[in-house]
PDB file of C-alpha atoms in Angstrom:
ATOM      1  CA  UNK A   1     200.665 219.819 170.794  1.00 95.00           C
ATOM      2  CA  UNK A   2     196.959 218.989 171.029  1.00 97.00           C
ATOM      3  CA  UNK A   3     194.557 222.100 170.261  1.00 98.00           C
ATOM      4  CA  UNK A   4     190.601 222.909 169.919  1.00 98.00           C
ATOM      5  CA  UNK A   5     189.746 225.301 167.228  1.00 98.00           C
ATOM      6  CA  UNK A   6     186.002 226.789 167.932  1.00 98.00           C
ATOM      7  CA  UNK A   7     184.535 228.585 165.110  1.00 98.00           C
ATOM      8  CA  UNK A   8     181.595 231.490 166.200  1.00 95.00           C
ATOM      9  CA  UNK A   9     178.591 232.120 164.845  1.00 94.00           C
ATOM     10  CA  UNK A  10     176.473 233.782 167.775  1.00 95.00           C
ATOM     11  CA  UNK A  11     173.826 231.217 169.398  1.00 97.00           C
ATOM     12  CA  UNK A  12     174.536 228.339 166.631  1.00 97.00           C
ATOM     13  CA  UNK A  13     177.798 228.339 169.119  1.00 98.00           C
ATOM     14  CA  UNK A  14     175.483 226.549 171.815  1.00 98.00           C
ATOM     15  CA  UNK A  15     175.840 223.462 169.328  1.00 98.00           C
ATOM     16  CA  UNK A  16     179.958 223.966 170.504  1.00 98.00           C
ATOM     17  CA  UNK A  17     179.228 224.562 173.799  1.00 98.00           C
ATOM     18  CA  UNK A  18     177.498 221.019 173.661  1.00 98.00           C
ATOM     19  CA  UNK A  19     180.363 219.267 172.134  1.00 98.00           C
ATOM     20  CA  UNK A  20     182.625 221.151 175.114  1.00 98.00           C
ATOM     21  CA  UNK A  21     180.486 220.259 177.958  1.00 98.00           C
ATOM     22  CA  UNK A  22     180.526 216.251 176.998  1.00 98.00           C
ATOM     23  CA  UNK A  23     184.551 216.715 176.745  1.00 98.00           C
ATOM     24  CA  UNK A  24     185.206 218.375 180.163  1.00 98.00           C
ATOM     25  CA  UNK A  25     182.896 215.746 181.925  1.00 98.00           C
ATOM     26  CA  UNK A  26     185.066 212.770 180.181  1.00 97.00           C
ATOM     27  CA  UNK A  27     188.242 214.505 181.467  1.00 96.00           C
ATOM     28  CA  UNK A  28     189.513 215.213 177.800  1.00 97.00           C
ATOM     29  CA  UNK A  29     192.551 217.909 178.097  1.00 96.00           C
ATOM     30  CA  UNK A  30     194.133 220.022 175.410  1.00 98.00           C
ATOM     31  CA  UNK A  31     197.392 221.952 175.872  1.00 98.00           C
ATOM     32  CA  UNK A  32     195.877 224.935 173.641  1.00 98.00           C
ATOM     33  CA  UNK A  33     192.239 226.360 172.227  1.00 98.00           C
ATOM     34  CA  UNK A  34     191.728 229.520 169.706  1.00 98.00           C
ATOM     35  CA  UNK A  35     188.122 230.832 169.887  1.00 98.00           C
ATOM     36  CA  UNK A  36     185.838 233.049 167.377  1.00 98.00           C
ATOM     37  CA  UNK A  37     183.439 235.084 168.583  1.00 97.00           C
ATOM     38  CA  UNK A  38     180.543 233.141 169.961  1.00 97.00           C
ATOM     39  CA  UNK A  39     183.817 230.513 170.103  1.00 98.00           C
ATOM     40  CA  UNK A  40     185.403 232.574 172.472  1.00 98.00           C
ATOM     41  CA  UNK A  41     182.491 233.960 174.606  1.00 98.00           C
ATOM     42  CA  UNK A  42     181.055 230.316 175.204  1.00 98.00           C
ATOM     43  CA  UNK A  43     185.277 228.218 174.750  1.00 98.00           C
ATOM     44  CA  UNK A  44     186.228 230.025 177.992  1.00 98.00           C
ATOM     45  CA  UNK A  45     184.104 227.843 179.984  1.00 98.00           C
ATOM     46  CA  UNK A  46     186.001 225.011 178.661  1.00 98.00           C
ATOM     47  CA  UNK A  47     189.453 226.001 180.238  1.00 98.00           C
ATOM     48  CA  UNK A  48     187.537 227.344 183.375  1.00 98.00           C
ATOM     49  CA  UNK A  49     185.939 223.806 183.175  1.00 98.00           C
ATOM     50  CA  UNK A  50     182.121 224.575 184.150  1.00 98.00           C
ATOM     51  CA  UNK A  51     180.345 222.623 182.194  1.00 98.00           C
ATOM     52  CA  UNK A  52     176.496 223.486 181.539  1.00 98.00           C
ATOM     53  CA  UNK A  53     177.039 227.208 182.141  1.00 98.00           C
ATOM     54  CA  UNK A  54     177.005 228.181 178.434  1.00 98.00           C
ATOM     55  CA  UNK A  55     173.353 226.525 178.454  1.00 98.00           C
ATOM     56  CA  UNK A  56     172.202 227.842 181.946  1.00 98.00           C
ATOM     57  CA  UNK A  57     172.894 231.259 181.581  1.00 98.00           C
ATOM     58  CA  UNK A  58     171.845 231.691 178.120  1.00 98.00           C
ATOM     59  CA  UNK A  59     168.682 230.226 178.669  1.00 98.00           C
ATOM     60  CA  UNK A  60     167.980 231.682 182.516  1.00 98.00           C
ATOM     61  CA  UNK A  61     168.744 235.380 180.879  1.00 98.00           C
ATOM     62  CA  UNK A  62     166.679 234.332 176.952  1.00 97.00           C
ATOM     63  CA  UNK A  63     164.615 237.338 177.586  1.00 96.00           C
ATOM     64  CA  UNK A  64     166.294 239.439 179.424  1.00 97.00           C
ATOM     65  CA  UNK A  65     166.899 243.011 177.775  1.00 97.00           C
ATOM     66  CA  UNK A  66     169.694 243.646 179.243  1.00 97.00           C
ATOM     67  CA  UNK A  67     171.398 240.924 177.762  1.00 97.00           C
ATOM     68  CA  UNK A  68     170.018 240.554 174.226  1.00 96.00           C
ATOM     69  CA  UNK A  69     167.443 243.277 172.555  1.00 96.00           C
ATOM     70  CA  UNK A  70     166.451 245.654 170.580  1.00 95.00           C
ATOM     71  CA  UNK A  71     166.191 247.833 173.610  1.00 97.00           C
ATOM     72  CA  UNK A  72     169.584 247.621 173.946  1.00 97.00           C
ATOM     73  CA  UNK A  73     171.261 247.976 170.865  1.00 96.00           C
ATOM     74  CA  UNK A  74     168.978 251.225 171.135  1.00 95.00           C
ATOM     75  CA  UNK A  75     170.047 252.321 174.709  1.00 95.00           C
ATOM     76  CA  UNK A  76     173.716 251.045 174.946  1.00 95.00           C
ATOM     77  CA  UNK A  77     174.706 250.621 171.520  1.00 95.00           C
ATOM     78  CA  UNK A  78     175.362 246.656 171.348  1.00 96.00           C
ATOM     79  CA  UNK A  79     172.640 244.117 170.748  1.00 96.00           C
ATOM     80  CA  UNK A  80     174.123 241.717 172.927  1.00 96.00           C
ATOM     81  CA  UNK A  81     174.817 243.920 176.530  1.00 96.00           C
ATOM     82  CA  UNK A  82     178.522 244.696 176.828  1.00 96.00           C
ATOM     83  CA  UNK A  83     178.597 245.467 180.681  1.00 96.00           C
ATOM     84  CA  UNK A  84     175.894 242.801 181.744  1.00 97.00           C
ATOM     85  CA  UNK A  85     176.991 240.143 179.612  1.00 97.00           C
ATOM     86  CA  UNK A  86     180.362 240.432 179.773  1.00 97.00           C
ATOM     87  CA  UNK A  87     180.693 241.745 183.326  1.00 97.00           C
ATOM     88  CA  UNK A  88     178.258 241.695 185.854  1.00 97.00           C
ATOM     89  CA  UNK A  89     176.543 238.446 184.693  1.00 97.00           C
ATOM     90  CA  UNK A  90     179.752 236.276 185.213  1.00 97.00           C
ATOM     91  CA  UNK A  91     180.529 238.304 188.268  1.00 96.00           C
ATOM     92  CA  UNK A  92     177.368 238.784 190.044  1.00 97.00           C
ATOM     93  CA  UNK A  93     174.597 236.360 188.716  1.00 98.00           C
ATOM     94  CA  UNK A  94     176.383 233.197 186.928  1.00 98.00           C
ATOM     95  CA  UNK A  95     180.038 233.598 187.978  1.00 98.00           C
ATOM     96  CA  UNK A  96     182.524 232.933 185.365  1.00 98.00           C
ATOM     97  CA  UNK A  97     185.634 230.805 187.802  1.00 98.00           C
ATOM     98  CA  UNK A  98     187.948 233.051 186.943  1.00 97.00           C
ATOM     99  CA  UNK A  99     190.785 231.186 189.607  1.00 98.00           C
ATOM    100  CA  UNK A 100     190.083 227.814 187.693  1.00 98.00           C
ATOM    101  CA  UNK A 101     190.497 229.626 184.518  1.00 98.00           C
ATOM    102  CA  UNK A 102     193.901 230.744 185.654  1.00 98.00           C
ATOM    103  CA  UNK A 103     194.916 227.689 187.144  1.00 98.00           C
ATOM    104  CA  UNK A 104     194.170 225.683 184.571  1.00 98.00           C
ATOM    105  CA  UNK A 105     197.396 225.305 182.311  1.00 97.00           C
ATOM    106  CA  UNK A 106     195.683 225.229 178.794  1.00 98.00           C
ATOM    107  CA  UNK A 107     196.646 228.141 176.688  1.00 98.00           C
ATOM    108  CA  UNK A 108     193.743 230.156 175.229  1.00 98.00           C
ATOM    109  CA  UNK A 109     193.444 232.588 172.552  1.00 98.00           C
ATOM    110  CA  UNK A 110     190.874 234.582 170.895  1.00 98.00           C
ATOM    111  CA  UNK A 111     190.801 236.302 167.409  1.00 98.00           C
ATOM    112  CA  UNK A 112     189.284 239.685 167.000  1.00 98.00           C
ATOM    113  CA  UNK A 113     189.374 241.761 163.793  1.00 98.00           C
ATOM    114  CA  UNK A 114     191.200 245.234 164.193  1.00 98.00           C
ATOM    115  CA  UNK A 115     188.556 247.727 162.017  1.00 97.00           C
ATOM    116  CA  UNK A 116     191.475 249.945 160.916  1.00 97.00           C
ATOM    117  CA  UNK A 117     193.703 247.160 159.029  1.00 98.00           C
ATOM    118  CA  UNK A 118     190.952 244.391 158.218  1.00 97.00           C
ATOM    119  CA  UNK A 119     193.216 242.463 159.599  1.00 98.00           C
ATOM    120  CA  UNK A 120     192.715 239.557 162.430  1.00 98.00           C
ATOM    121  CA  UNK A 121     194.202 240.011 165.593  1.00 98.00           C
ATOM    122  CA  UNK A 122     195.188 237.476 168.321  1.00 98.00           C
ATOM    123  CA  UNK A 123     195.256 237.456 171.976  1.00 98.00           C
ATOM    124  CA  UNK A 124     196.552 235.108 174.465  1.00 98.00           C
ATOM    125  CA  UNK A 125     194.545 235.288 177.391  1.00 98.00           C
ATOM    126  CA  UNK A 126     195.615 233.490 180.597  1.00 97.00           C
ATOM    127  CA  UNK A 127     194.210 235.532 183.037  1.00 96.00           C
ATOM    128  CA  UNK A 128     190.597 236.112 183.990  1.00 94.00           C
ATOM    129  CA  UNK A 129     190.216 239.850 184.633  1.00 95.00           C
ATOM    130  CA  UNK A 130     188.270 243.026 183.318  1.00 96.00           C
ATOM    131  CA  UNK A 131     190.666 243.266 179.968  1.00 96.00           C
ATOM    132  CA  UNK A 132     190.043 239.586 179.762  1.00 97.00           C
ATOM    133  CA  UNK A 133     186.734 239.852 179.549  1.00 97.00           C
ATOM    134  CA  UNK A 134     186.579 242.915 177.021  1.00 98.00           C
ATOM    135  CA  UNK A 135     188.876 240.997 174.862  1.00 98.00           C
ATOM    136  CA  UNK A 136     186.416 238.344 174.298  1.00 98.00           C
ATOM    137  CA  UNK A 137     183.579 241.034 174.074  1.00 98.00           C
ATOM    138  CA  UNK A 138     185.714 242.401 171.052  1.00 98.00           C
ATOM    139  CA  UNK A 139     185.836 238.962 169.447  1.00 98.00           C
ATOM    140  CA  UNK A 140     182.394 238.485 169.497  1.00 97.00           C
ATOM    141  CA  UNK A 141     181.172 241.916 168.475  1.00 97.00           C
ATOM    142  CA  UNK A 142     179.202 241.919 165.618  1.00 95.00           C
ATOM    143  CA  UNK A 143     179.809 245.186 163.200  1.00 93.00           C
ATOM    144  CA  UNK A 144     176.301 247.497 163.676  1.00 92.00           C
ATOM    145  CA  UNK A 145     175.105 245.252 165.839  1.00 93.00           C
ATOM    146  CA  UNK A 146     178.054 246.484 168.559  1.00 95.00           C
ATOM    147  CA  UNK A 147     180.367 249.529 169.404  1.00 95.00           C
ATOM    148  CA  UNK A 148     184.049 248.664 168.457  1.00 96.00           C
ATOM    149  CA  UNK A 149     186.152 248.062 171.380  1.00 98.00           C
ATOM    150  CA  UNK A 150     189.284 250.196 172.279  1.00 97.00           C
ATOM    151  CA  UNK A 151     191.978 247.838 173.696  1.00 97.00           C
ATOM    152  CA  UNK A 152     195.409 248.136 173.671  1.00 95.00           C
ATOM    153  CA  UNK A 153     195.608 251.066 171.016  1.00 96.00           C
ATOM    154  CA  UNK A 154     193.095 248.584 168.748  1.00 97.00           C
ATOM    155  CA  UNK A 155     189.662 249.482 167.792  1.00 97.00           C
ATOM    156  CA  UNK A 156     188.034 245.750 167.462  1.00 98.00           C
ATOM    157  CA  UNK A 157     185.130 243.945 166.249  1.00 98.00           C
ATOM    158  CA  UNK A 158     183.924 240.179 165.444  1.00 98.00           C
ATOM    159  CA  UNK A 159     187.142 238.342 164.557  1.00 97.00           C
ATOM    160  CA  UNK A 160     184.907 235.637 162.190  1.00 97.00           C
ATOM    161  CA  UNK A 161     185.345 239.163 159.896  1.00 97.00           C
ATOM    162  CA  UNK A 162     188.623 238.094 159.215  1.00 98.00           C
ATOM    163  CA  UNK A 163     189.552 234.568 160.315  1.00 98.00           C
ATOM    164  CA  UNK A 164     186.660 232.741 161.105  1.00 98.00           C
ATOM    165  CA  UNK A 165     188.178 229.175 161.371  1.00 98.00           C
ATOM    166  CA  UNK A 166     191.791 230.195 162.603  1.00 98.00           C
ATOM    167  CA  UNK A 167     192.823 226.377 161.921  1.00 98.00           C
ATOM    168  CA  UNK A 168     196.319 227.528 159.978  1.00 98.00           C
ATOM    169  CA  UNK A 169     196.994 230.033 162.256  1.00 98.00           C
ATOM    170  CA  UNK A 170     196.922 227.664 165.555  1.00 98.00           C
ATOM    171  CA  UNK A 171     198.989 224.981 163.281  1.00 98.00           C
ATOM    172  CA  UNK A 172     201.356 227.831 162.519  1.00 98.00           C
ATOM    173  CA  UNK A 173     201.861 228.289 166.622  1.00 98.00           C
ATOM    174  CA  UNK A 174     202.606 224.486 166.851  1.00 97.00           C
ATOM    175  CA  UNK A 175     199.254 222.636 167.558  1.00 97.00           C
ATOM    176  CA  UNK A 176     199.441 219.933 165.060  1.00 94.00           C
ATOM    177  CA  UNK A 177     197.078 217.959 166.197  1.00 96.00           C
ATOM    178  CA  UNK A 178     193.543 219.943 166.261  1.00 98.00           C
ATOM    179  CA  UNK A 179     190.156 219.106 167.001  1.00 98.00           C
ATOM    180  CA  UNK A 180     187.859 222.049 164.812  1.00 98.00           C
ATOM    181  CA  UNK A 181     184.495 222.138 165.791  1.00 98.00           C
ATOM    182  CA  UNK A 182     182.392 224.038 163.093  1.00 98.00           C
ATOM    183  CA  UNK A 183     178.803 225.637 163.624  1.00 98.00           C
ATOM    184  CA  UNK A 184     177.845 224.582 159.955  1.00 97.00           C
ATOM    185  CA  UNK A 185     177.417 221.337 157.804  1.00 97.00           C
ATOM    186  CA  UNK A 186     180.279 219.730 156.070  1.00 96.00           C
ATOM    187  CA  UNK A 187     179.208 221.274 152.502  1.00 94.00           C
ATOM    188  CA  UNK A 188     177.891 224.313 153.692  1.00 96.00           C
ATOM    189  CA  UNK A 189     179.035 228.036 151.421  1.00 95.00           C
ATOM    190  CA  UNK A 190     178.839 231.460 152.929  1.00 94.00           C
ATOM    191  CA  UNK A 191     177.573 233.727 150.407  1.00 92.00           C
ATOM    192  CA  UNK A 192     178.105 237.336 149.976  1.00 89.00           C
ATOM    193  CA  UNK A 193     175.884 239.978 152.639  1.00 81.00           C
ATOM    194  CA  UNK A 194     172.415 240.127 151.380  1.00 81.00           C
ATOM    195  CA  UNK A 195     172.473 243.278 153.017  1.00 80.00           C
ATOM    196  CA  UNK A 196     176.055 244.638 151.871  1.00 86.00           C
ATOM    197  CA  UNK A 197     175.319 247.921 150.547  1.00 86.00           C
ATOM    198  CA  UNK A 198     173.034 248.870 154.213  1.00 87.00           C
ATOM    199  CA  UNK A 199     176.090 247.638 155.655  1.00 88.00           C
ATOM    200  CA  UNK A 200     178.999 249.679 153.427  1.00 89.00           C
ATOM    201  CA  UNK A 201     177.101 252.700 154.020  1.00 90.00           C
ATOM    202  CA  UNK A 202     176.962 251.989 158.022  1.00 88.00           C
ATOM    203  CA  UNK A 203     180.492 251.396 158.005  1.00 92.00           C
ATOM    204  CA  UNK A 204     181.661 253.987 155.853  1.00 91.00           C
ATOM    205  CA  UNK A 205     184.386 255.185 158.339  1.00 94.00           C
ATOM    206  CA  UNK A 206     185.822 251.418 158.156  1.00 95.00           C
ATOM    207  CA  UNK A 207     186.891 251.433 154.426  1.00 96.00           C
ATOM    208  CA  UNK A 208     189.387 248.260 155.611  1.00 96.00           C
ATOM    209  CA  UNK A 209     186.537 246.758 157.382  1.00 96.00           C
ATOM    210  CA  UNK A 210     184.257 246.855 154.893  1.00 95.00           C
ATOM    211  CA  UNK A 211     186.704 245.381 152.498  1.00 95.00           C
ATOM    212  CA  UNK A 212     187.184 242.321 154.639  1.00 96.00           C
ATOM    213  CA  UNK A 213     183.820 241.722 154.928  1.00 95.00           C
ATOM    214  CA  UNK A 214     183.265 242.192 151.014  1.00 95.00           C
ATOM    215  CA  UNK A 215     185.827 238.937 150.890  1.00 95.00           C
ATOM    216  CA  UNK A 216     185.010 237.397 153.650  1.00 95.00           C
ATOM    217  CA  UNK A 217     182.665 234.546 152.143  1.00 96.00           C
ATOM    218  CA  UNK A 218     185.715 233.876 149.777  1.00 97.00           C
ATOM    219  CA  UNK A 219     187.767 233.744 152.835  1.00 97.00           C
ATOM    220  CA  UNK A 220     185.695 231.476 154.949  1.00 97.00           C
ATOM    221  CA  UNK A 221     184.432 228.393 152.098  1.00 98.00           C
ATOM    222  CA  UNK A 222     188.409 228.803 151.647  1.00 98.00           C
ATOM    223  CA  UNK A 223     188.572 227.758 154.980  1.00 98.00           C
ATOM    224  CA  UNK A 224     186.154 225.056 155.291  1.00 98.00           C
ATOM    225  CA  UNK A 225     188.199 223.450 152.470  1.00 98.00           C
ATOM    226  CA  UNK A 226     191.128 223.608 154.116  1.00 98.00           C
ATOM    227  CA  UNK A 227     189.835 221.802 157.007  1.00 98.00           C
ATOM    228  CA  UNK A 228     187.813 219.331 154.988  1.00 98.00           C
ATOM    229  CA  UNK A 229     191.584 218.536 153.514  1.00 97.00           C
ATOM    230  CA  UNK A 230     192.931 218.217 156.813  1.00 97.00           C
ATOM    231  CA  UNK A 231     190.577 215.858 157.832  1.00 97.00           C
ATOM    232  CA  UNK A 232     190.935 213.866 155.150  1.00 97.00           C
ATOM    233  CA  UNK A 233     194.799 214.189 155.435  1.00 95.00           C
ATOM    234  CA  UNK A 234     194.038 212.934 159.529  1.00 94.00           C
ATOM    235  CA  UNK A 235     195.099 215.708 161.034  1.00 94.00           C
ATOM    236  CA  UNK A 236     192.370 217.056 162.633  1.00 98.00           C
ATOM    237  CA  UNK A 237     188.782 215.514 163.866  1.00 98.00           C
ATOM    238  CA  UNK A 238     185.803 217.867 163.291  1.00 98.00           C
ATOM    239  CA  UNK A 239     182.876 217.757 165.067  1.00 98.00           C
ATOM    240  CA  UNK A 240     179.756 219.802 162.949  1.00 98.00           C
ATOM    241  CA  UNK A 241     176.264 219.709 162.664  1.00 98.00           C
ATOM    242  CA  UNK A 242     175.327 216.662 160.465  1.00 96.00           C
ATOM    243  CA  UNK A 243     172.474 219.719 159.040  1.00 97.00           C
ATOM    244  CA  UNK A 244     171.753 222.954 159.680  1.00 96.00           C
ATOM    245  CA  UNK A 245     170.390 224.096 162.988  1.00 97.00           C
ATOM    246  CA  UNK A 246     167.206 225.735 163.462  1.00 96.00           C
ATOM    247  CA  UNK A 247     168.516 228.523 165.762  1.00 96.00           C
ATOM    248  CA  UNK A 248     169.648 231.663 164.120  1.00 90.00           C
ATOM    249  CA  UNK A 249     172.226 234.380 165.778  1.00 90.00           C
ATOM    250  CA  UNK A 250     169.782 235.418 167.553  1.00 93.00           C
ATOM    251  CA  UNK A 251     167.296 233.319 169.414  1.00 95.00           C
ATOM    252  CA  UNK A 252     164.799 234.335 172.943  1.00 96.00           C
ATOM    253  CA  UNK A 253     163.543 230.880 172.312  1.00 97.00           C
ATOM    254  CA  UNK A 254     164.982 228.623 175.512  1.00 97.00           C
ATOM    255  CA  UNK A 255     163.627 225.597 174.135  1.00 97.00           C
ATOM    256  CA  UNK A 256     165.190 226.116 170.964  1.00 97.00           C
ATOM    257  CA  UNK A 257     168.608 226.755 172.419  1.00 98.00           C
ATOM    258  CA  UNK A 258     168.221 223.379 174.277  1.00 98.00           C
ATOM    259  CA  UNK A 259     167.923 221.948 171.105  1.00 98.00           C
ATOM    260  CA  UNK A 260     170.912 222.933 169.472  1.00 98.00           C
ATOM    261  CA  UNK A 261     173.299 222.426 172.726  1.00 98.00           C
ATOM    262  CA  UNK A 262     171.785 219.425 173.109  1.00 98.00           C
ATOM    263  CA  UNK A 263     172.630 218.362 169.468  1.00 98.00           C
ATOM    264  CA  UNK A 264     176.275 219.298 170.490  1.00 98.00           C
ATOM    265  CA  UNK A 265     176.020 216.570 173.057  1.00 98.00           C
ATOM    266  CA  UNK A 266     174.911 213.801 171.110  1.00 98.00           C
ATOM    267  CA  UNK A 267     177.280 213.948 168.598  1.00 98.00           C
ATOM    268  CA  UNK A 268     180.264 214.444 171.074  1.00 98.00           C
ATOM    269  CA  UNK A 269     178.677 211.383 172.891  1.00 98.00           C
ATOM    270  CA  UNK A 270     178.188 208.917 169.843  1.00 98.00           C
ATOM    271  CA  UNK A 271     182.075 210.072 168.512  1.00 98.00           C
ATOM    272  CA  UNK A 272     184.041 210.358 172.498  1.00 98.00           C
ATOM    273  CA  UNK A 273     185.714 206.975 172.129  1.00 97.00           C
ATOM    274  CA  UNK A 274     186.860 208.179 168.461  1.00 97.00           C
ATOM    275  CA  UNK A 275     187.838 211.895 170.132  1.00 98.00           C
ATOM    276  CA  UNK A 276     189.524 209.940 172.599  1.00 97.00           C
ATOM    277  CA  UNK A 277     191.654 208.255 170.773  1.00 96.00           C
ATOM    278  CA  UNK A 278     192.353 211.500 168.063  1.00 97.00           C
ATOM    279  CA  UNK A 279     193.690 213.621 171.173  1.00 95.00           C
ATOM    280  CA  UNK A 280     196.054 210.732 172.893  1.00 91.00           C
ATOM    281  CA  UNK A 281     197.427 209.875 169.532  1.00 84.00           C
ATOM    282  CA  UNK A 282     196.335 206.889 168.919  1.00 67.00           C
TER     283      UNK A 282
END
């Protein structure tokens, strides 16, 4: 089976949602995708197939407190806003297709990271509902910078905490052939928090949490390896950022999230005959 693995990494994702848009409009089909946080929030467009959204919104809504502030990570508790974001912007201002989504055959999964264990968790999600919805919130939660979200008996958070390129996992499922697309360079190397200790002490009720994020730059360069080895191998095609972008998680800068979608693009463009031919197995 044929699957898309989208790492997160908040508004660098706009660099994925690029690469996505370029694939819908060239009718390129997967049977299954596994999303990361930003991965997630922006990949659902892809099975929902509504190409420039991703862009539209985030740029139409840039300055918008409700959607990403200070204000209200103050007010609500979550820097980026849970029910406006995640709710009534897709339903009421942008709408999210939620009956394409459905009908649309391609399985999709998200990976969250469950606070108490440190562990990832992973949820298929087929319909396009409330829980949907709150499920992808969860995987792109950032610890401090959100609330955890209850679901299912879980208490959840950012699932790039605990598997931030879940390229093993999908192969584990039965997508052997995989198309990664990665919000950093080739060679880039997470290194530990800068700000660990602020962070330890904020989390303090987390002790498993904490711990995964203590290991989790030995747990991601880990995983770029692997899929720098599975590329090499020719089993997956991954489409990155030739250098770092400019934007950072955060960005109110429209311009500047042109830029990196927009980047996205032109790779996906110069490389579709060569992601063509990766996906029909040739």
């Amino acid at each position: 089976m044929t699957g898309l693995v989208l790492e997160g990494g908040a508004l660098r994702g706009l660099f994925s949602a690029g690469c996505l848009d370029v694939m819908i409009e060239h009718g390129i089909q997967f049977d299954g995708m596994i999303g990361v946080s930003a991965g997630a929030a922006f990949g659902c467009n892809y099975k929902s197939r509504q190409p420039g959204r991703v862009i539209r919104y985030n740029q139409r809504f840039a300055k918008d407190w409700r959607f990403c502030s200070l204000r209200s990570l103050l007010t609500t508790g979550d820097l980026f806003g849970a029910e406006f974001g995640y709710h009534y912007m897709p339903e009421k201002l942008d709408i999210f297709d939620a009956k394409a989504f459905e009908d649309n055959p391609m399985e999709f999964y998200v990976v969250c990271s469950d606070i108490d264990t440190g562990k990832p968790v992973y949820r298929k999600i087929m319909k396009g509902c409330y829980e949907a919805y709150e499920w992808i919130r969860a995987s792109a939660s950032m610890p401090v910078a959100a609330r955890p979200v209850e679901l299912e008996g879980y208490r959840l958070l950012d699932g790039g905490i605990t598997d931030s390129i879940p390229l093993k996992f999908f192969e584990g499922i039965g997508y052997t052939r995989n198309i990664v697309i990665e919000t950093q360079p080739r060679d880039y190397a997470k290194t530990p928090y800068r700000m660990f200790g602020l962070m330890k002490a904020a989390l303090h009720r987390y002790p498993a949490l904490v711990e995964a994020m203590r290991r989790r730059p030995q747990m991601y360069n880990a995983q770029k390896a692997y899929v720098r080895r599975q590329e090499a191998d020719g089993m997956v095609l991954v489409l990155r950022p030739e250098e770092k972008l400019k934007i950072g998680h955060i960005s109110h800068d429209p311009k500047e999230m042109m830029e990196a979608y927009q980047t996205g693009r032109n790779l996906a463009t110069r490389r579709l005959a060569e992601i063509k031919k990766f996906v029909n197995g040739k």
